[in-house]
Short mmCIF file of C-alpha atoms and ligand atoms in Angstrom, two decimals:
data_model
loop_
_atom_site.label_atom_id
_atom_site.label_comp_id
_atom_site.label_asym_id
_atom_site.label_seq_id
_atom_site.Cartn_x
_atom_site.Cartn_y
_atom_site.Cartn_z
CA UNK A 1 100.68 121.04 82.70
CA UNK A 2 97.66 122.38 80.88
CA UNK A 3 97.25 125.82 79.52
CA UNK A 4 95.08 128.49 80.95
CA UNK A 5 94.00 131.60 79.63
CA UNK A 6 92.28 134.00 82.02
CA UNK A 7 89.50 136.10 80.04
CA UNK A 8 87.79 139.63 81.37
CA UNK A 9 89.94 140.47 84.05
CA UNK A 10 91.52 143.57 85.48
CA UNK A 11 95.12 143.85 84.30
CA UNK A 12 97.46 145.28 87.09
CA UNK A 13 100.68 144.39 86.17
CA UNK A 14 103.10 145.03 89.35
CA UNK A 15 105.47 147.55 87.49
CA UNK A 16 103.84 151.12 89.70
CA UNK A 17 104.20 152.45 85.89
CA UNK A 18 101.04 151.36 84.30
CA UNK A 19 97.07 152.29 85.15
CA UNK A 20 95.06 148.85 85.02
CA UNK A 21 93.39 147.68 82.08
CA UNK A 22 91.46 145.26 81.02
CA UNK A 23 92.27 141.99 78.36
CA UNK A 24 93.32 138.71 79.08
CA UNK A 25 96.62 136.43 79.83
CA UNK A 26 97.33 133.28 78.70
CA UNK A 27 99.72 131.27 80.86
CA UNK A 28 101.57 128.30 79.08
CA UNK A 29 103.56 125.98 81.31
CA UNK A 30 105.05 127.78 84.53
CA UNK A 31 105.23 131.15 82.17
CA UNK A 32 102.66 134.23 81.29
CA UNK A 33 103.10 133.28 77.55
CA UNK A 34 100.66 136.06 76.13
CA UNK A 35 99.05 139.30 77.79
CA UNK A 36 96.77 141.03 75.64
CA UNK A 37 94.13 143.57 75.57
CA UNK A 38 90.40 143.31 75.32
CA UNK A 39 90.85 144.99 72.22
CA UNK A 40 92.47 142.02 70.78
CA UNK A 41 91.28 138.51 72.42
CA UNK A 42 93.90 136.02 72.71
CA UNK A 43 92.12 132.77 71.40
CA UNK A 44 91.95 129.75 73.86
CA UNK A 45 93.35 126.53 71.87
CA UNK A 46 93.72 123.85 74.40
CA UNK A 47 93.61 126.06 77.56
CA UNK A 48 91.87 125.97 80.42
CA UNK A 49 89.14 129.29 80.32
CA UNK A 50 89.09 131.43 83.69
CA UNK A 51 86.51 134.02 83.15
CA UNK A 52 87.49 136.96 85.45
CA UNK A 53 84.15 138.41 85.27
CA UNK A 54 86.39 141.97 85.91
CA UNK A 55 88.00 140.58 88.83
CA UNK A 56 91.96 141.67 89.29
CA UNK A 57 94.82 139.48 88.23
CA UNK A 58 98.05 141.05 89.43
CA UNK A 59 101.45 139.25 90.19
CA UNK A 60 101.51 137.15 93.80
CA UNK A 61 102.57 139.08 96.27
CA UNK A 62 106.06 138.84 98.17
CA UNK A 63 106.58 138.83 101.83
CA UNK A 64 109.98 140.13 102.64
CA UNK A 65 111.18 139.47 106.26
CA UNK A 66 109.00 136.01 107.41
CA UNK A 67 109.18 133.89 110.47
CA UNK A 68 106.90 130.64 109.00
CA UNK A 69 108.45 129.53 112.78
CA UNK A 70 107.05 131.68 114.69
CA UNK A 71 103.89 130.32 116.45
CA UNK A 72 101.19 133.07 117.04
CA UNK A 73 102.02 132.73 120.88
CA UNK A 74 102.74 135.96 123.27
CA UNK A 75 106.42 135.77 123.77
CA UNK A 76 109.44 135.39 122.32
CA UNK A 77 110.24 132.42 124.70
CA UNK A 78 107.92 129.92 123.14
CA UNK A 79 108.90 130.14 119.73
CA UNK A 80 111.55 127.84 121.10
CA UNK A 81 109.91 125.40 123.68
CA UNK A 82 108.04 124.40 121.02
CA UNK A 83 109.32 120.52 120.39
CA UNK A 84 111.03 120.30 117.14
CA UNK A 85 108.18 117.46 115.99
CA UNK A 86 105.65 119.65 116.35
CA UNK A 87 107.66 122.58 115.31
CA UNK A 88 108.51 121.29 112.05
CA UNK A 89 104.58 120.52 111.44
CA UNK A 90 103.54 123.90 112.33
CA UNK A 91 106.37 125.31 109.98
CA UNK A 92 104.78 123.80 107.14
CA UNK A 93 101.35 124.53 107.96
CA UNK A 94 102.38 128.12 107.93
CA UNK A 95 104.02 127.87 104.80
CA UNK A 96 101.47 126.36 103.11
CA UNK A 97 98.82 129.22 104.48
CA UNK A 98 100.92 131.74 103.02
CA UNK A 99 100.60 130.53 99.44
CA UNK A 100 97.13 130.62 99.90
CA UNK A 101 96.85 133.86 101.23
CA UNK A 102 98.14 135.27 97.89
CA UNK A 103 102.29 135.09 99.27
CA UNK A 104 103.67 133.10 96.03
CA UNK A 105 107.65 134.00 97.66
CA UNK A 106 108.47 134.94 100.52
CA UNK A 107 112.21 135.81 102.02
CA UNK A 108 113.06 133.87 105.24
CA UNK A 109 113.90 136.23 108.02
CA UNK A 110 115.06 133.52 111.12
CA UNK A 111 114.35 130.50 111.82
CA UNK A 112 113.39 128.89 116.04
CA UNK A 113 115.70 126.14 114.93
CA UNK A 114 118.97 125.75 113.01
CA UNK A 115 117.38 123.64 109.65
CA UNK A 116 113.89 124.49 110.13
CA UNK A 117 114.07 127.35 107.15
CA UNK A 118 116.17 124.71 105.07
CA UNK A 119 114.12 121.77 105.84
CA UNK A 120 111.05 124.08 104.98
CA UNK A 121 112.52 125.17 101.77
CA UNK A 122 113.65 121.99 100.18
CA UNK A 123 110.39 119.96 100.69
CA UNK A 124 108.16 123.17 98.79
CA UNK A 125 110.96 122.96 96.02
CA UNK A 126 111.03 119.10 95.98
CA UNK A 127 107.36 119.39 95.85
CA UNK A 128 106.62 117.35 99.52
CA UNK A 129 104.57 120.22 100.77
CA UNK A 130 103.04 123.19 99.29
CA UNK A 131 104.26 126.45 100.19
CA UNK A 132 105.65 130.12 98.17
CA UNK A 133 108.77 130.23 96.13
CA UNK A 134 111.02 130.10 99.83
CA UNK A 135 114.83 131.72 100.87
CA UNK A 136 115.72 130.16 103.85
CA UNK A 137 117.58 132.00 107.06
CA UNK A 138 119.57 131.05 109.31
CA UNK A 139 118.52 131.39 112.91
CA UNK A 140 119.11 134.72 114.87
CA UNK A 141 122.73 135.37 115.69
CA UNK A 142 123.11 137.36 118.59
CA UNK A 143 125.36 138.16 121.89
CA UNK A 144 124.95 137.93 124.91
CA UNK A 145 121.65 139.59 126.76
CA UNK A 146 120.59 140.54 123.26
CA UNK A 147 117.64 140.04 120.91
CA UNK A 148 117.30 136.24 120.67
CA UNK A 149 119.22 135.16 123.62
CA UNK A 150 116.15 133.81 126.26
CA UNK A 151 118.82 131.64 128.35
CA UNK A 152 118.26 132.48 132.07
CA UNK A 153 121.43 133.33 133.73
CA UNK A 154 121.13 130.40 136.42
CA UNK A 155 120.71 127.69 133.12
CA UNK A 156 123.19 127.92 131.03
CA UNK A 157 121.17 125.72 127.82
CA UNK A 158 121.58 127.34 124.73
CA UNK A 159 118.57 125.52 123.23
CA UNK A 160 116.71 127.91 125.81
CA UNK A 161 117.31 130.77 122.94
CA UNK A 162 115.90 130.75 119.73
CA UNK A 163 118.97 132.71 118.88
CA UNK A 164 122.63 131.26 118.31
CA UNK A 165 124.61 133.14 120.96
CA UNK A 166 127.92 134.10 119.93
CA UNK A 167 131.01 135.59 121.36
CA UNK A 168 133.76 137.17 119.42
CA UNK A 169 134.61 136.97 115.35
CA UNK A 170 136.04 133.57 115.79
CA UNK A 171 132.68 132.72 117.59
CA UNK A 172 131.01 134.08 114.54
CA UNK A 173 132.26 132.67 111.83
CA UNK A 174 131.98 129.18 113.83
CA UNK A 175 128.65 129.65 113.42
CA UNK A 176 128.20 131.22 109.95
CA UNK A 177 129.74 128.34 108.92
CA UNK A 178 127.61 125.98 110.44
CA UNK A 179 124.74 127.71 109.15
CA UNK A 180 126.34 127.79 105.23
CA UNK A 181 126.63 124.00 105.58
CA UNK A 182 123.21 123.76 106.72
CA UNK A 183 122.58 125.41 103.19
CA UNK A 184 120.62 128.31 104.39
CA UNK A 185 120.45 131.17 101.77
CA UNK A 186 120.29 134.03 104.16
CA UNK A 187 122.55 134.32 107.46
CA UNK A 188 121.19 136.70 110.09
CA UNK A 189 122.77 139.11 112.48
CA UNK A 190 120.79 140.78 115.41
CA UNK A 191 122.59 143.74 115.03
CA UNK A 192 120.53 145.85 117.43
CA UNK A 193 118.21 145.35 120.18
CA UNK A 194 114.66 145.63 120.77
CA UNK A 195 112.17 146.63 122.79
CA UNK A 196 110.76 143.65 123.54
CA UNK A 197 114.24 142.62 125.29
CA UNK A 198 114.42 143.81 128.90
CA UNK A 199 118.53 145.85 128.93
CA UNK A 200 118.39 145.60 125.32
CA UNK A 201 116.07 147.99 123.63
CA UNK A 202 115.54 148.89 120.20
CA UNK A 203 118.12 151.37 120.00
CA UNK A 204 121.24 149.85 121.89
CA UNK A 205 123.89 148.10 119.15
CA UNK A 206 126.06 145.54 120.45
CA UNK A 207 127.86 143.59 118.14
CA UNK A 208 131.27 144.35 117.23
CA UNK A 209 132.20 145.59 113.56
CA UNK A 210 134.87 142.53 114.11
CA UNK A 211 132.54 140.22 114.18
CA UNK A 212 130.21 141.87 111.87
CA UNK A 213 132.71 141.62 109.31
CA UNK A 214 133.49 137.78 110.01
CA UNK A 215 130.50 136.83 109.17
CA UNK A 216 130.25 139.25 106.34
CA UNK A 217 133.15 137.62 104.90
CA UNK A 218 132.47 133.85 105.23
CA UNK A 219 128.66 134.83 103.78
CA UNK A 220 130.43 136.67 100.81
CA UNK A 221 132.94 133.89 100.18
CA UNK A 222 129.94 131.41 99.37
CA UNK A 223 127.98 134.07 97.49
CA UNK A 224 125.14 133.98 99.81
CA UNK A 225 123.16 136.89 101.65
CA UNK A 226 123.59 138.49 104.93
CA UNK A 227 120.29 140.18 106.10
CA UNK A 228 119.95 141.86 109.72
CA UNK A 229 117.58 143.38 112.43
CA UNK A 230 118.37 146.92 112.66
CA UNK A 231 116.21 149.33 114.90
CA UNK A 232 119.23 151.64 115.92
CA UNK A 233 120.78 154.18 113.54
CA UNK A 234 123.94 153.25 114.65
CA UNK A 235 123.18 149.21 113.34
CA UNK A 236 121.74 151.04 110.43
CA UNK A 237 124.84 152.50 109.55
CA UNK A 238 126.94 149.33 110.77
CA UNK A 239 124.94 147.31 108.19
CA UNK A 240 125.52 149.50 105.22
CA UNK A 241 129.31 150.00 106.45
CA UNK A 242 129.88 146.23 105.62
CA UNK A 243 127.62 146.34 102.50
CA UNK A 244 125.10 144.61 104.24
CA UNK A 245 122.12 145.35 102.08
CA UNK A 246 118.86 143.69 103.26
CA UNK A 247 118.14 145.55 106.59
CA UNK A 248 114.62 144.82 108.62
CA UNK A 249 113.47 147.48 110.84
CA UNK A 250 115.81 150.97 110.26
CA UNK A 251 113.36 152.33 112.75
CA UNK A 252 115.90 155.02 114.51
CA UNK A 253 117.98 157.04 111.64
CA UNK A 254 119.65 160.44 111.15
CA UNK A 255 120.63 162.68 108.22
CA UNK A 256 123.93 160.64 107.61
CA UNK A 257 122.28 157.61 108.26
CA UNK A 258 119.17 158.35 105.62
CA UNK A 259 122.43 159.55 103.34
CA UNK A 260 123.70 156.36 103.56
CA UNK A 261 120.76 154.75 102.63
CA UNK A 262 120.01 156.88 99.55
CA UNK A 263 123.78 156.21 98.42
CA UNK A 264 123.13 152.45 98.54
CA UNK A 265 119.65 152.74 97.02
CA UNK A 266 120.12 150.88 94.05
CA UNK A 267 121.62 147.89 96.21
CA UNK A 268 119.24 148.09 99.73
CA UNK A 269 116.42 146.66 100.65
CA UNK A 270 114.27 147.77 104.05
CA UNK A 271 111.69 146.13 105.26
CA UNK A 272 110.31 147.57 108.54
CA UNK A 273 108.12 145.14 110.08
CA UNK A 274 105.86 148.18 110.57
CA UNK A 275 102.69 145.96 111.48
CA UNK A 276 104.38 144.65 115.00
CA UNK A 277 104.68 148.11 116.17
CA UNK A 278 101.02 148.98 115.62
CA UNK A 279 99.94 145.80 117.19
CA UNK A 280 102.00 146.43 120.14
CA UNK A 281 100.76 150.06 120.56
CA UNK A 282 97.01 149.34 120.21
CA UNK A 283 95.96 146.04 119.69
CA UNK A 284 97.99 144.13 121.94
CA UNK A 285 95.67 144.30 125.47
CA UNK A 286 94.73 140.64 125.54
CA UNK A 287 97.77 139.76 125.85
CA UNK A 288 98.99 141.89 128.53
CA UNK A 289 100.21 144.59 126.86
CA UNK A 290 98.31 147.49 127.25
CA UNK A 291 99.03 150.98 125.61
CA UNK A 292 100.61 152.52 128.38
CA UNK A 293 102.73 149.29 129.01
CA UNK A 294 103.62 149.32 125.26
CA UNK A 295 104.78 152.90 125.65
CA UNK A 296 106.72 152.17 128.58
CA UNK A 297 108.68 149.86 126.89
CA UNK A 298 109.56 152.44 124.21
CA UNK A 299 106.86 151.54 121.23
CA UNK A 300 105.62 155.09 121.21
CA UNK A 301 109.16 156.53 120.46
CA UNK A 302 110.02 153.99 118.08
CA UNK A 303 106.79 154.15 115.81
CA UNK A 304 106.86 157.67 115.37
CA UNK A 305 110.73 157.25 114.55
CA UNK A 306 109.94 154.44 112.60
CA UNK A 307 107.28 156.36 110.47
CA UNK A 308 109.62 159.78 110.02
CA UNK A 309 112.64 157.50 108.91
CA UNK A 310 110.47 155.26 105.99
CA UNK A 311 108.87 158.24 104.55
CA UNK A 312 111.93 159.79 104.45
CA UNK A 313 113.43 156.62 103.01
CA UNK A 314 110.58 156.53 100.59
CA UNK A 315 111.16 160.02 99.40
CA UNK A 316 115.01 159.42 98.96
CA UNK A 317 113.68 156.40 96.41
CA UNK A 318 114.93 153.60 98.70
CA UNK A 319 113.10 150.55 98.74
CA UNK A 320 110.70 149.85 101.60
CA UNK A 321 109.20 146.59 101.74
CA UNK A 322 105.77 145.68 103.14
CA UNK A 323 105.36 142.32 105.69
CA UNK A 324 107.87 141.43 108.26
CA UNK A 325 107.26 139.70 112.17
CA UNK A 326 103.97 138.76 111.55
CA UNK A 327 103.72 134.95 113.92
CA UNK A 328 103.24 136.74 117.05
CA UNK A 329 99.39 136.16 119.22
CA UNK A 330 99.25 140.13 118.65
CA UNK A 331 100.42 139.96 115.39
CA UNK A 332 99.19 136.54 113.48
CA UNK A 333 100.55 134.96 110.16
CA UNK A 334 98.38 135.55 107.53
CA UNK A 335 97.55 138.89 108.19
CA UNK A 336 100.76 140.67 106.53
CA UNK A 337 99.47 141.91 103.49
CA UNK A 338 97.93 144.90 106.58
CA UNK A 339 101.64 146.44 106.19
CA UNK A 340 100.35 147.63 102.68
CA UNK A 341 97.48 149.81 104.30
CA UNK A 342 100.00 150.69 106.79
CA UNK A 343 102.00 152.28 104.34
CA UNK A 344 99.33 153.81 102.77
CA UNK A 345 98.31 155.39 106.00
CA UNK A 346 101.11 156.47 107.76
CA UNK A 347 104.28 156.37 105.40
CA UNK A 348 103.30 158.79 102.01
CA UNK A 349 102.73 156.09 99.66
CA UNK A 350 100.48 155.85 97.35
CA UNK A 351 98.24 152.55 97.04
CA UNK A 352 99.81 151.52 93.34
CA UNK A 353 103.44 152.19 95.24
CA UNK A 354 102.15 150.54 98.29
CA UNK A 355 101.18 147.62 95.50
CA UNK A 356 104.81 147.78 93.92
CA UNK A 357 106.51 147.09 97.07
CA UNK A 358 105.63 143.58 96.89
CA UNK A 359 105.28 142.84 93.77
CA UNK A 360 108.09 144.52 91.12
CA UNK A 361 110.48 144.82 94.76
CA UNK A 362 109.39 141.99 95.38
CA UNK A 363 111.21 140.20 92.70
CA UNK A 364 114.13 142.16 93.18
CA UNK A 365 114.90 140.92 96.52
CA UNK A 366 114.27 137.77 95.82
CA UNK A 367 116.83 137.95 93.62
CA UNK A 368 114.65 136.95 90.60
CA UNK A 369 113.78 140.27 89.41
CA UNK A 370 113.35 138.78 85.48
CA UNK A 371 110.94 136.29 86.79
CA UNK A 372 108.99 136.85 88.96
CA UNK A 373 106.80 140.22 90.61
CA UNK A 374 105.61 141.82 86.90
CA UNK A 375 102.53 140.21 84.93
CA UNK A 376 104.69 140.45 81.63
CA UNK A 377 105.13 137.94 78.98
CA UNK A 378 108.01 135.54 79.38
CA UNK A 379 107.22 135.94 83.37
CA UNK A 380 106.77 133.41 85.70
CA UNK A 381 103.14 132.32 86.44
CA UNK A 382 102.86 133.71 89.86
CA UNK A 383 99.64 135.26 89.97
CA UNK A 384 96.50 136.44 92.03
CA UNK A 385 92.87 136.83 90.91
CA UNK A 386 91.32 139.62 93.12
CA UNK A 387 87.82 140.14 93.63
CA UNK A 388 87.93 143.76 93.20
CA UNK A 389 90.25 147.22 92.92
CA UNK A 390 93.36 146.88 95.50
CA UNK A 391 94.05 150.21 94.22
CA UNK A 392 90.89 151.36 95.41
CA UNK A 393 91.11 149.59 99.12
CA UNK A 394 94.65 147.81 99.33
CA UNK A 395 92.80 146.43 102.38
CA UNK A 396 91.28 143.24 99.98
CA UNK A 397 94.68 142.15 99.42
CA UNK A 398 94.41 140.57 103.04
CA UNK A 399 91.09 139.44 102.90
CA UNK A 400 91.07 135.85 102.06
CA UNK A 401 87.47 135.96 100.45
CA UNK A 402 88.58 138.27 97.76
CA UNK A 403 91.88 136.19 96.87
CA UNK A 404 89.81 133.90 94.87
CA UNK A 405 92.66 132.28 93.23
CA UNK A 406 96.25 131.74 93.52
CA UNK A 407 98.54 130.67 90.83
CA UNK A 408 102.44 129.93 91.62
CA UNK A 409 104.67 128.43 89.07
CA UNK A 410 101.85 128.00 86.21
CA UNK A 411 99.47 125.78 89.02
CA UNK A 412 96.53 126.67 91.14
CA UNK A 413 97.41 126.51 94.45
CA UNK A 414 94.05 128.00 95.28
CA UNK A 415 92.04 127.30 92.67
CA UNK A 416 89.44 129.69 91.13
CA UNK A 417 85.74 128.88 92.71
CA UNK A 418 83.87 126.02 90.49
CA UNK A 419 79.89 127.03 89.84
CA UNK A 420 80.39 130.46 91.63
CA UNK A 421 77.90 132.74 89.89
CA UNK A 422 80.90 134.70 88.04
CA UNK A 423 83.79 132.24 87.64
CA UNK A 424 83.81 129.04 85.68
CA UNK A 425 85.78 127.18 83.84
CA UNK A 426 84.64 126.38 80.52
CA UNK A 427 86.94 124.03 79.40
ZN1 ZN B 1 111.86 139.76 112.20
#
């Protein structure tokens, strides 16, 4: 693997602590072997020269609640009509897009199929297919007439669902199990509702604590992670009850709720999935949802609930993480890094905090927080050269133009542009 040093670029280094500045890194391997000022040039041996020409190089970004199964359509149903064949090629392709859009890891929130996520996973680490550093989930578990469960009363298929359906603790930990063998990394529980799910909205919570807490303990027993939808306060509380401590949505909370959270803030991880909700609200017209449908169905209520509880969150120092549901037609793959101006926007943070969320937190809940999500020497080589200030317009970071390059693991997976005008490589 050759050496590259990138020269005259923008050093924003992923902490939130530190103001950019400029020098240069040289990356040796898969690590950032030596970051130094401009003050003090670090000299190029053998490596590869990237001159920034003042462009940003920041850690890759993280992505913490991703369906790379989802297929951009309308509905939840045909995430799982989709035949496996095809369904496994699409997974990939999605994958692979992520990478390139400046996603060097990204968390696995559900998978359509049971191995899809595993399948996924194993081929980007075996090296058949390119794709971000990759935790795979489980599929949905659910109950019956909840989030995930799309079998029609009169045909009683469970491949109809791109949930597993369960029934009980016993029920549960059937399935937990199946999914540990499977060798997912994540197992998750539909703890709430949703909106979306006609007698199940966003704020109902119907699984049992007994069941909760059988899959809780099969998931602890093989040191793995259990990671759930939670819109309702009362699955918000449910979650952090059984130490659960990677929870998507936390849309609807309370004082004792929030309390709970800030208790457990060293430990918990939320990541809303805030873009959805804005889509559904008032982008999502095409596709038959107009704003007054999407209010009818409770998206009004929950985004202003949703937005009250994260800044709150935020205040309290608990860890809100940007991405999360993008793979919808009103909500497309590629287009998660939005969830930073989102944040920006409408939830108190600042754009360098906005920034940190997926890039220091983002380490953290990948569980790799001494590798990856800081530009720091010894790091891994997971890195982004950004045409421009994200601090000044965190809206670039979702622009593919200005990603010019991607690095993950100490190789270009999009590699800088050859006889652009700024950027060449001189070696
Ligand atoms: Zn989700």
């Amino acid at each position: 693997m050759a050496d590259t040093l990138f020269t005259n670029v923008r050093i924003l280094d992923g902490t939130g602590q530190n103001a950019p500045y400029s020098g240069s890194v040289l990356v040796s391997g898969n690590r950032i072997r030596q970051v130094g000022r401009s003050t003090a040039p670090i000299a190029p041996g053998g490596a590869t020269v990237i001159d920034g020409a003042g462009a940003t190089l920041m850690p890759g970004m993280t992505e913490a609640h991703t369906h790379f199964s989802w297929n951009d359509a309308p509905d939840l149903a045909a995430i799982q009509t989709m035949p496996l064949e095809e369904h496994v090629l699409w997974t990939a392709k999605v994958a692979r897009n992520y990478l390139q859009a400046g996603f060097t890891s990204c968390l696995g929130a559900a998978c359509a199929k049971p191995r899809l996520d595993v399948v996924i996973r194993n081929a980007i680490n075996s090296g058949q297919i390119p794709g971000p550093r990759y935790l795979a989930a489980s599929q949905e578990i659910t109950v019956p007439g909840g989030l995930g469960d799309e079998m029609p009363p009169h045909l009683p298929f469970p491949d109809f669902s791109f949930g597993q359906v369960v029934n009980g603790a016993e029920d549960m930990r059937r399935i937990v199990r199946m999914f540990l063998k499977y060798g997912v990394d994540s197992v998750k529980l539909n703890l709430s509702g949703d909106n979306f799910v006609p007698g199940a909205d966003a704020k109902t919570t119907w699984m049992t604590d007994a069941e909760v807490a059988a899959a809780a303990q099969e998931v602890a027993m093989r040191g793995k992670r259990i990671i759930v939808h939670a819109r309702s306060c009362a699955s918000v509380k449910q979650a952090l009850r059984h130490g659960i401590h990677l929870i998507y949505h936390a849309s609807f909370t309370d004082e004792e709720a929030l309390d709970m959270l800030e208790a457990a803030k060293d430990k918990v991880f939320v990541a809303p999935g805030i873009g959805i909700l804005y889509a559904l609200l008032w982008e999502s017209e095409r596709w038959g949802i107009s704003h007054d449908k999407a209010v009818s169905m409770g998206y009004e209520e929950e985004w202003a609930a949703a937005c009250n509880s994260l800044k709150a969150m935020h205040k309290r120092g608990v860890r809100v993480l940007p991405g999360g549901d993008y793979g919808f037609a009103f909500n497309p793959h590629y287009q998660n890094a939005r969830d930073l101006e989102l944040f920006v926007k409408h939830l108190g943070f600042t754009p360098m905090e906005a920034i940190r969320s997926c890039t220091l937190y983002g380490g953290q809940v990948m569980l790799m927080p001494n590798d990856i999500g800081q530009l720091k020497e010894g790091y891994l080589a997971d890195l982004l050269l950004v045409d421009g200030d994200p601090l000044a317009d965190v809206r670039i970071l979702r622009d593919a133009k200005r990603i010019l390059a991607v690095m993950k693991d100490g190789v270009f997976a999009k590699a800088p542009p050859l006889n652009a005008r700024a950027w060449e490589r001189a070696a």
